[in-house]
Amino acid sequence: MFCQICKKEQATVQQLEKHEDGEWAYCQMCEKCALAAEAGSSATHPVGKMLIEGAKKKAAASKSTPGDAFACPGCGLAYAIFSKQRRLGCGLCYDSFRSDVEQIFRRVQQHTNHRGKVPGRPQREVRPSAELDELRSKLQRAIEEERFEDAALFRDKMRRLTEGGGA
Amino acid sequence: MSQFPGDEWLRGEGPDEDIVLCTRVRLARNIEGHCFAIAQDDDEAEAVASTVATALHPIAERHGWRWHDLRDVTTLDRRCLVERHLISRELEEAERARGVLFDEHGRASIMVNEEDHLRIQVFRSGLRMQEAWEAADAIDDEIAACLEYAWSNEFGFLTSCPTNTGTGMRISVLMHLPALVIAKEIEKATSAIHEMDMTVRGLYGEGSQDFGDLFQISNQKTLGASEQEILKSLEGAVQSLIEWERRQRTRFQEAPIHVADRAWRAVGILERARKLSSEETMSLVSRIRLGQVLEIIDSPTLQQMSRIFLLTQPGHLQQRAGSPLGPSERDELRAQLVRQILHDS
């Protein structure tokens, strides 16, 4: 299979990338293009430029995608860095960047729910989910509407619930 | 001389050992209340490393694991740990507080503060997925009893990269597939594996395909299936590859002169060469290994091949020399070491 970026060399690397249309997917690349994408180095390199500009364009246009300036209230990780590095900064990032995370799951995992083992700590109880689900929805709406102080309040409430009831 | 030339993954025994060198199960975990690697500052990294090392101390004592703070390990020794597969390149190159626990036979290692706070790795020689999974699962439960994992009912174990979320489990099987390479069927075989939602990479990760005819087959998905379901799917893919490789080897056994000639020429080069690159060495070792497992040649031994495999890697060579070496110097030392290993029996 040929590299999806340069279309000249054989693809030997599979990397999670956010495309111009804002969609996450695995991208098959040759080593040279993969290194360029990873370093992000190159705002001047065709790969880096395409990926970074595409992500910014989509984030600016989309109501459900946070802007680059948005940071997770849990750890301070900026959306722009998550989008470029494809790494989350804490457990709360899963909610802060929920729409992207779910999109990544649908594309590369083809599932969005865990069906495997539960951590073996006996004291841990399955937390009451209704209140947390409601708080999560409120957190998500607050993020979308850029009401970050409200988002921080909902985050703190979720943390207190989680610490109190185990997860 | 030790019975085994290196760690568990090179022991060369176990089910389907003629094709499968090693099975590895890796579990990715983060602890609640701390940032993941990308969001850590120095203080946070220190706190994570210290918290985990302290909490794991009694478990480490029970298992006979030793703790190594990687900031106290030399560059050369870190490289050797990568070559022994006890740590990853990411852990080697990171600059934050981090470390690793492992036992003297390399049957398990726990990386601390790599991409995730904990990376539990269990190795078993040959094809032993269920055994490796059960061992990793048991270690995971021991750790969960003293550290609270970052976890959600919805997404399971919360990892730094979304491609690990859920079970956090990656099973990898290291396979020697020289017959498929010689028969030019390896691309067809690896495409078939991709169709089963598994990944195929070379020994040293992406881009190192065909290095010594060694391939790592791993599950791609970690979310939406149980650990046993993932294990069974991978088992199916690996068994298909084993059958495919064996069928091709059977054809070679019908005309053994070709395999014998390739193997004996390889022995000749290894015994006489004065300079050997890594790539050439691994290619020659692969030819000899095929001849050995088909019982077409009986010397040198598989043990000698395993020692060559481990000890001629760049980090190990430089550790032996006691100092960094350039590529040309390494190639000379490699050839010298190979002649010495083949001479010792």
Coordinates of C-alpha atoms in Angstrom, one line a residue:
Chain A
M1 CA 0.0 0.0 0.0
F2 CA 1.4 3.5 -0.8
C3 CA 1.7 6.3 1.6
Q4 CA -1.5 8.3 1.8
I5 CA 0.5 11.6 2.1
C6 CA 3.2 11.5 -0.5
K7 CA 1.6 8.6 -2.5
K8 CA 5.1 7.7 -3.7
E9 CA 6.7 5.5 -1.0
Q10 CA 5.4 2.3 0.5
A11 CA 3.4 2.8 3.7
T12 CA 5.1 1.1 6.7
V13 CA 3.7 3.2 9.6
Q14 CA 0.1 3.4 10.8
Q15 CA -0.6 6.6 12.9
L16 CA -3.7 8.2 14.3
E17 CA -4.3 11.5 12.6
K18 CA -6.9 14.2 12.4
H19 CA -7.7 14.8 8.7
E20 CA -8.6 18.1 7.0
D21 CA -12.3 17.4 7.4
G22 CA -11.7 17.1 11.1
E23 CA -12.3 13.3 11.2
W24 CA -9.9 11.1 13.1
A25 CA -8.7 7.9 11.4
Y26 CA -5.6 5.8 11.0
C27 CA -3.4 7.1 8.3
Q28 CA -1.0 4.8 6.4
M29 CA 2.3 6.6 5.9
C30 CA 5.9 6.0 4.8
E31 CA 8.5 6.6 7.5
K32 CA 9.5 10.0 6.2
C33 CA 6.0 11.4 6.2
A34 CA 5.3 9.8 9.6
L35 CA 8.4 11.5 11.1
A36 CA 7.3 14.8 9.7
A37 CA 3.8 14.4 11.1
E38 CA 5.1 13.3 14.5
A39 CA 7.5 16.2 14.8
G40 CA 4.7 18.5 13.7
S41 CA 7.9 20.3 12.9
S42 CA 7.0 21.4 10.0
A43 CA 4.6 24.0 9.7
T44 CA 6.5 24.3 6.4
H45 CA 6.4 20.6 5.6
P46 CA 3.4 19.6 3.4
V47 CA 2.3 17.0 6.0
G48 CA 2.6 19.1 9.1
K49 CA 1.0 22.1 7.4
M50 CA -1.9 20.0 6.1
L51 CA -2.7 18.4 9.4
I52 CA -2.3 21.5 11.6
E53 CA -4.3 23.8 9.2
G54 CA -7.0 21.2 8.7
A55 CA -7.4 20.7 12.4
K56 CA -7.6 24.5 13.0
K57 CA -10.1 25.0 10.2
K58 CA -12.4 22.3 11.4
A59 CA -12.2 23.3 15.0
A60 CA -13.0 26.9 14.1
A61 CA -16.0 25.9 11.9
S62 CA -17.5 23.3 14.2
K63 CA -19.8 24.1 17.0
S64 CA -19.2 20.8 18.8
T65 CA -15.4 20.9 18.6
P66 CA -13.7 23.1 21.1
G67 CA -11.5 25.9 19.8
D68 CA -7.7 25.6 20.0
A69 CA -7.6 27.9 23.0
F70 CA -9.8 25.6 25.1
A71 CA -8.1 23.7 27.8
C72 CA -9.3 20.7 29.8
P73 CA -10.3 22.1 33.2
G74 CA -8.8 19.0 34.9
C75 CA -5.2 19.2 33.7
G76 CA -4.9 22.3 31.5
L77 CA -4.1 20.4 28.3
A78 CA -5.0 22.6 25.4
Y79 CA -7.3 21.2 22.7
A80 CA -4.7 22.2 20.1
I81 CA -2.1 20.0 21.7
F82 CA -4.5 17.1 22.1
S83 CA -5.4 17.4 18.5
K84 CA -1.8 17.5 17.3
Q85 CA -0.3 14.9 19.7
R86 CA -3.3 12.6 19.9
R87 CA -2.7 12.1 23.6
L88 CA -5.1 12.9 26.6
G89 CA -3.9 14.6 29.7
C90 CA -6.1 13.1 32.4
G91 CA -9.3 11.2 33.0
L92 CA -11.4 14.4 32.6
C93 CA -10.1 14.9 29.1
Y94 CA -12.3 12.1 28.0
D95 CA -15.2 14.5 28.8
S96 CA -13.6 17.7 27.9
F97 CA -12.8 16.5 24.4
R98 CA -15.6 14.1 24.3
S99 CA -16.8 14.5 20.7
D100 CA -13.2 13.9 19.3
V101 CA -12.7 11.0 21.6
E102 CA -15.9 9.3 20.6
Q103 CA -15.1 10.0 17.0
I104 CA -11.7 8.3 17.4
F105 CA -13.3 5.3 19.1
R106 CA -15.9 4.9 16.3
R107 CA -13.2 5.1 13.7
V108 CA -10.3 3.0 15.2
Q109 CA -12.0 0.9 17.8
Q110 CA -15.4 0.6 16.2
H111 CA -16.9 0.6 19.7
T112 CA -17.4 3.2 22.4
N113 CA -18.1 1.1 25.4
H114 CA -15.9 -1.1 27.7
R115 CA -16.8 -4.8 28.0
G116 CA -13.7 -6.1 29.7
K117 CA -12.5 -6.5 33.3
V118 CA -13.4 -4.2 36.2
P119 CA -10.5 -3.2 38.5
G120 CA -10.2 -5.8 41.3
R121 CA -10.3 -3.6 44.3
P122 CA -13.1 -5.0 46.5
Q123 CA -14.1 -1.6 48.1
R124 CA -14.7 -0.1 44.6
E125 CA -18.4 0.1 43.8
V126 CA -20.0 0.9 40.5
R127 CA -20.8 4.5 40.9
P128 CA -24.3 5.8 40.7
S129 CA -24.4 6.7 37.0
A130 CA -27.5 8.9 36.6
E131 CA -26.2 11.9 38.6
L132 CA -22.8 11.6 36.9
D133 CA -24.3 11.3 33.5
E134 CA -26.3 14.4 34.1
L135 CA -23.2 16.3 35.3
R136 CA -21.3 15.0 32.3
S137 CA -23.9 16.4 29.9
K138 CA -23.9 19.7 31.7
L139 CA -20.1 19.8 31.6
Q140 CA -20.1 19.1 27.8
R141 CA -22.7 21.8 27.2
A142 CA -20.7 24.3 29.2
I143 CA -17.6 23.5 27.2
E144 CA -19.4 23.9 23.9
E145 CA -20.8 27.2 25.0
E146 CA -17.4 28.3 26.4
R147 CA -18.8 28.8 29.9
F148 CA -15.6 27.6 31.4
E149 CA -16.3 28.6 35.0
D150 CA -19.5 26.5 35.0
A151 CA -17.5 23.7 33.4
A152 CA -15.0 23.8 36.3
L153 CA -17.9 23.7 38.8
F154 CA -19.4 20.6 37.1
R155 CA -15.9 19.0 37.0
D156 CA -15.4 19.5 40.7
K157 CA -18.8 18.0 41.5
M158 CA -18.0 15.0 39.4
R159 CA -14.7 14.5 41.2
R160 CA -16.4 14.7 44.6
L161 CA -18.9 12.1 43.5
T162 CA -16.2 9.9 42.1
E163 CA -14.0 10.2 45.2
G164 CA -16.9 9.5 47.4
G165 CA -18.4 6.5 45.7
G166 CA -15.4 4.9 44.0
A167 CA -15.4 4.4 40.3
Chain B
M1 CA 27.6 -20.1 31.4
S2 CA 23.9 -19.5 32.0
Q3 CA 21.6 -22.0 30.5
F4 CA 19.7 -19.3 28.7
P5 CA 21.5 -16.6 26.7
G6 CA 19.1 -13.9 27.8
D7 CA 15.6 -13.2 29.1
E8 CA 12.4 -15.3 28.8
W9 CA 11.6 -14.0 25.3
L10 CA 14.8 -15.6 23.9
R11 CA 14.6 -18.9 25.8
G12 CA 13.5 -20.7 22.7
E13 CA 11.2 -23.2 24.3
G14 CA 7.4 -23.5 24.5
P15 CA 4.5 -24.3 22.2
D16 CA 5.1 -23.7 18.5
E17 CA 8.7 -22.6 19.4
D18 CA 9.8 -23.4 15.9
I19 CA 7.8 -20.4 14.7
V20 CA 6.8 -18.4 17.8
L21 CA 9.7 -16.9 19.8
C22 CA 7.7 -15.1 22.4
T23 CA 4.3 -14.0 23.6
R24 CA 3.9 -10.7 25.4
V25 CA 0.9 -9.3 27.2
R26 CA 1.0 -5.6 28.0
L27 CA -1.6 -3.7 30.2
A28 CA -1.7 0.1 30.2
R29 CA -2.9 1.7 33.4
N30 CA -3.0 5.2 34.9
I31 CA -3.7 6.1 38.5
E32 CA -6.6 8.3 39.6
G33 CA -5.8 11.9 40.7
H34 CA -2.7 12.4 38.6
C35 CA -2.1 13.9 35.1
F36 CA -1.1 11.6 32.3
A37 CA 2.4 12.0 30.8
I38 CA 1.6 14.7 28.3
A39 CA 0.2 17.1 30.9
Q40 CA 2.7 16.4 33.7
D41 CA 5.2 19.0 34.9
D42 CA 8.4 17.9 36.7
D43 CA 6.7 17.9 40.1
E44 CA 3.8 15.9 38.9
A45 CA 6.1 13.4 37.2
E46 CA 8.1 13.0 40.4
A47 CA 4.9 12.5 42.4
V48 CA 3.7 9.8 40.1
A49 CA 7.0 7.9 39.9
S50 CA 7.4 8.1 43.7
T51 CA 3.8 7.1 44.5
V52 CA 3.9 4.1 42.2
A53 CA 7.4 2.9 43.2
T54 CA 6.4 3.2 46.9
A55 CA 3.0 1.4 46.5
L56 CA 4.6 -1.4 44.4
H57 CA 7.5 -2.0 46.8
P58 CA 5.8 -4.9 48.7
I59 CA 4.6 -6.5 45.5
A60 CA 8.1 -6.2 44.0
E61 CA 9.6 -7.9 47.0
R62 CA 7.2 -10.8 46.7
H63 CA 8.0 -11.2 43.0
G64 CA 11.7 -10.6 43.2
W65 CA 11.5 -7.5 41.0
R66 CA 14.2 -4.9 41.2
W67 CA 13.4 -1.2 40.9
H68 CA 15.6 0.9 38.4
D69 CA 15.2 4.6 38.4
L70 CA 16.1 5.4 34.8
R71 CA 17.6 8.8 35.7
D72 CA 20.3 6.8 37.5
V73 CA 20.9 4.4 34.5
T74 CA 23.5 5.3 31.9
T75 CA 22.6 5.9 28.3
L76 CA 24.3 2.7 27.3
D77 CA 22.5 0.6 29.9
R78 CA 19.2 2.1 29.0
R79 CA 19.8 1.0 25.4
C80 CA 20.5 -2.5 26.6
L81 CA 17.2 -2.5 28.5
V82 CA 15.4 -1.6 25.2
E83 CA 17.3 -4.4 23.4
R84 CA 16.2 -6.8 26.1
H85 CA 12.6 -5.6 25.5
L86 CA 12.3 -4.7 29.2
I87 CA 11.7 -1.0 28.4
S88 CA 10.4 0.8 25.4
R89 CA 12.2 3.5 23.4
E90 CA 9.7 6.0 24.8
L91 CA 10.8 5.2 28.3
E92 CA 14.5 5.3 27.3
E93 CA 14.3 8.7 25.7
A94 CA 11.9 10.5 28.1
E95 CA 13.4 13.0 30.5
R96 CA 10.8 13.0 33.2
A97 CA 11.0 11.0 36.4
R98 CA 10.4 7.3 35.5
G99 CA 11.6 3.8 36.1
V100 CA 11.1 0.1 35.6
L101 CA 10.7 -3.0 37.7
F102 CA 11.7 -6.4 36.4
D103 CA 12.8 -9.8 37.5
E104 CA 16.2 -11.4 36.6
H105 CA 14.8 -13.7 34.0
G106 CA 12.8 -11.0 32.2
R107 CA 9.4 -12.7 32.7
A108 CA 7.7 -9.5 33.7
S109 CA 8.5 -5.8 33.7
I110 CA 6.5 -2.9 34.8
M111 CA 7.4 0.5 33.3
V112 CA 6.5 3.5 35.4
N113 CA 5.6 6.8 33.8
E114 CA 6.0 5.9 30.2
E115 CA 3.2 7.0 28.0
D116 CA 0.9 5.8 30.9
H117 CA 1.7 5.7 34.6
L118 CA 2.0 1.9 34.5
R119 CA 2.8 -0.5 31.6
I120 CA 2.6 -4.0 32.9
Q121 CA 4.4 -6.5 30.6
V122 CA 4.5 -10.2 30.9
F123 CA 6.7 -12.4 28.6
R124 CA 6.4 -16.1 27.9
S125 CA 8.6 -18.1 25.6
G126 CA 6.7 -19.7 22.7
L127 CA 3.0 -19.3 22.1
R128 CA 1.4 -19.0 25.5
M129 CA -1.2 -16.3 25.3
Q130 CA -3.6 -17.5 28.0
E131 CA -0.8 -18.1 30.5
A132 CA 0.7 -14.7 29.8
W133 CA -2.7 -13.0 30.1
E134 CA -3.4 -14.8 33.4
A135 CA -0.1 -13.7 34.8
A136 CA -0.6 -10.1 33.7
D137 CA -4.1 -10.1 35.1
A138 CA -2.9 -11.4 38.5
I139 CA -0.2 -8.7 38.7
D140 CA -2.9 -6.1 37.6
D141 CA -5.2 -7.2 40.5
E142 CA -2.3 -7.0 43.0
I143 CA -1.6 -3.4 41.9
A144 CA -5.3 -2.5 41.9
A145 CA -5.5 -3.5 45.5
C146 CA -3.1 -0.7 46.5
L147 CA -3.5 2.0 43.8
E148 CA -6.7 3.4 42.4
Y149 CA -6.8 3.2 38.7
A150 CA -8.2 6.0 36.4
W151 CA -11.2 4.1 35.1
S152 CA -14.8 4.8 33.9
N153 CA -17.8 2.5 33.7
E154 CA -18.3 3.7 30.1
F155 CA -14.7 3.6 28.7
G156 CA -12.9 1.2 31.0
F157 CA -9.3 1.9 31.8
L158 CA -8.4 5.4 30.9
T159 CA -5.2 5.7 28.9
S160 CA -3.1 8.5 27.5
C161 CA -3.7 7.4 23.9
P162 CA -7.3 6.6 22.9
T163 CA -6.1 3.6 20.9
N164 CA -5.4 1.9 24.2
T165 CA -8.6 2.8 26.1
G166 CA -10.8 0.1 27.4
T167 CA -8.9 -3.1 28.3
G168 CA -5.6 -1.3 27.9
M169 CA -4.4 -4.6 26.6
R170 CA -2.0 -5.3 23.8
I171 CA -1.0 -8.9 23.1
S172 CA 2.0 -9.3 20.8
V173 CA 3.4 -12.5 19.4
L174 CA 6.9 -12.5 17.9
M175 CA 7.1 -14.9 15.0
H176 CA 9.8 -16.2 12.7
L177 CA 8.4 -16.5 9.2
P178 CA 11.3 -17.1 6.8
A179 CA 9.5 -19.6 4.6
L180 CA 6.8 -17.1 3.8
V181 CA 9.4 -14.4 3.1
I182 CA 11.4 -16.7 0.7
A183 CA 8.2 -17.8 -1.1
K184 CA 7.2 -14.1 -1.5
E185 CA 4.0 -14.8 0.3
I186 CA 4.6 -12.6 3.3
E187 CA 2.7 -9.5 1.9
K188 CA -0.3 -11.7 1.2
A189 CA -0.1 -13.1 4.7
T190 CA 0.2 -9.8 6.4
S191 CA -2.6 -8.3 4.4
A192 CA -4.8 -11.2 5.5
I193 CA -3.8 -10.4 9.1
H194 CA -4.7 -6.7 8.7
E195 CA -8.1 -7.9 7.4
M196 CA -8.6 -9.6 10.8
D197 CA -8.0 -6.2 12.5
M198 CA -4.6 -7.2 13.7
T199 CA -1.4 -5.3 13.1
V200 CA 1.9 -6.7 11.8
R201 CA 5.2 -4.9 12.5
G202 CA 8.9 -5.8 12.4
L203 CA 10.9 -6.7 15.5
Y204 CA 11.7 -3.1 16.2
G205 CA 8.3 -1.6 15.4
E206 CA 7.1 0.1 12.3
G207 CA 9.5 0.2 9.4
S208 CA 11.6 -2.8 10.5
Q209 CA 9.7 -5.4 8.5
D210 CA 11.9 -8.2 7.2
F211 CA 14.6 -7.7 9.8
G212 CA 15.6 -11.3 10.5
D213 CA 12.3 -12.4 9.0
L214 CA 10.8 -11.6 12.4
F215 CA 7.3 -10.2 12.8
Q216 CA 5.2 -9.0 15.7
I217 CA 1.5 -9.7 15.4
S218 CA -0.7 -7.7 17.8
N219 CA -4.4 -6.9 18.4
Q220 CA -5.4 -3.5 17.2
K221 CA -8.5 -2.9 19.1
T222 CA -8.7 -2.6 22.9
L223 CA -12.3 -1.3 23.4
G224 CA -15.6 -3.0 23.0
A225 CA -14.5 -6.6 23.5
S226 CA -13.4 -8.5 26.6
E227 CA -9.8 -9.5 27.2
Q228 CA -10.7 -13.1 26.4
E229 CA -12.5 -12.2 23.1
I230 CA -9.4 -10.2 22.1
L231 CA -7.2 -13.0 23.0
K232 CA -9.2 -15.6 21.0
S233 CA -9.3 -13.4 17.9
L234 CA -5.5 -12.9 18.0
E235 CA -5.0 -16.6 18.6
G236 CA -7.0 -17.4 15.5
A237 CA -4.9 -15.0 13.4
V238 CA -1.6 -16.4 14.8
Q239 CA -2.7 -20.0 14.2
S240 CA -3.5 -19.1 10.6
L241 CA 0.0 -17.7 10.1
I242 CA 1.6 -20.7 11.8
E243 CA -0.2 -23.1 9.5
W244 CA 0.7 -21.0 6.5
E245 CA 4.4 -20.9 7.5
R246 CA 4.4 -24.7 8.2
R247 CA 2.9 -25.5 4.8
Q248 CA 5.6 -23.5 3.1
R249 CA 8.3 -25.1 5.2
T250 CA 7.0 -28.6 4.3
R251 CA 7.5 -27.7 0.7
F252 CA 11.1 -26.7 1.4
Q253 CA 11.7 -30.0 3.2
E254 CA 10.8 -31.8 0.0
A255 CA 13.9 -30.2 -1.5
P256 CA 16.1 -29.7 1.5
I257 CA 19.3 -28.9 -0.5
H258 CA 18.1 -25.3 -1.0
V259 CA 17.6 -24.7 2.7
A260 CA 20.8 -26.5 3.6
D261 CA 22.8 -24.5 1.1
R262 CA 21.4 -21.2 2.3
A263 CA 22.0 -22.2 6.0
W264 CA 25.6 -23.5 5.4
R265 CA 26.6 -20.5 3.4
A266 CA 25.3 -18.3 6.3
V267 CA 27.4 -20.4 8.7
G268 CA 30.4 -19.8 6.5
I269 CA 30.0 -16.1 6.5
L270 CA 29.4 -15.9 10.2
E271 CA 32.4 -18.0 10.9
R272 CA 34.8 -16.0 8.7
A273 CA 33.5 -12.5 8.2
R274 CA 35.6 -9.6 9.7
K275 CA 32.7 -7.1 9.5
L276 CA 29.0 -7.7 10.0
S277 CA 26.2 -5.2 10.1
S278 CA 23.1 -5.9 12.3
E279 CA 20.9 -6.4 9.2
E280 CA 23.3 -8.9 7.7
T281 CA 23.8 -10.8 10.9
M282 CA 20.0 -11.1 11.5
S283 CA 19.5 -12.3 8.0
L284 CA 22.1 -15.0 8.3
V285 CA 20.8 -16.0 11.7
S286 CA 17.4 -16.4 10.2
R287 CA 18.7 -18.7 7.4
I288 CA 20.5 -20.9 10.0
R289 CA 17.5 -21.0 12.3
L290 CA 15.3 -22.3 9.5
G291 CA 17.8 -25.0 8.8
Q292 CA 18.0 -25.9 12.5
V293 CA 14.2 -26.1 13.1
L294 CA 13.8 -28.2 9.9
E295 CA 16.6 -30.4 11.2
I296 CA 18.4 -30.0 8.0
I297 CA 21.5 -28.8 9.8
D298 CA 22.5 -29.6 13.4
S299 CA 25.2 -27.0 14.1
P300 CA 25.5 -24.4 15.3
T301 CA 22.8 -24.7 18.0
L302 CA 19.7 -22.6 18.6
Q303 CA 21.3 -21.4 21.8
Q304 CA 24.2 -20.0 19.9
M305 CA 21.8 -18.2 17.5
S306 CA 20.0 -16.7 20.5
R307 CA 23.2 -15.5 22.0
I308 CA 24.2 -13.9 18.7
F309 CA 20.7 -12.3 18.4
L310 CA 21.0 -10.7 21.8
L311 CA 24.6 -9.8 22.3
T312 CA 25.4 -8.4 18.8
Q313 CA 22.8 -5.6 19.1
P314 CA 24.4 -2.2 19.1
G315 CA 23.9 -1.4 22.8
H316 CA 25.1 -4.7 24.0
L317 CA 28.2 -4.5 21.8
Q318 CA 29.1 -1.1 23.2
Q319 CA 28.5 -2.2 26.7
R320 CA 30.9 -5.1 26.1
A321 CA 33.4 -2.6 24.7
G322 CA 32.9 -0.3 27.7
S323 CA 32.4 2.8 25.5
P324 CA 30.3 4.2 22.6
L325 CA 31.4 2.9 19.2
G326 CA 30.8 4.1 15.6
P327 CA 29.0 1.9 13.1
S328 CA 32.2 0.6 11.5
E329 CA 33.7 -0.3 14.9
R330 CA 30.5 -2.0 15.9
D331 CA 30.5 -4.0 12.7
E332 CA 34.0 -5.2 13.4
L333 CA 33.3 -6.1 17.0
R334 CA 30.1 -7.8 16.0
A335 CA 32.0 -10.1 13.6
Q336 CA 34.6 -10.9 16.3
L337 CA 31.9 -11.7 18.9
V338 CA 30.0 -13.9 16.4
R339 CA 33.2 -15.9 15.7
Q340 CA 33.8 -16.3 19.4
I341 CA 30.2 -17.5 20.1
L342 CA 30.4 -20.0 17.3
H343 CA 33.7 -21.2 18.5
D344 CA 32.4 -21.7 22.1
S345 CA 29.9 -24.5 22.4

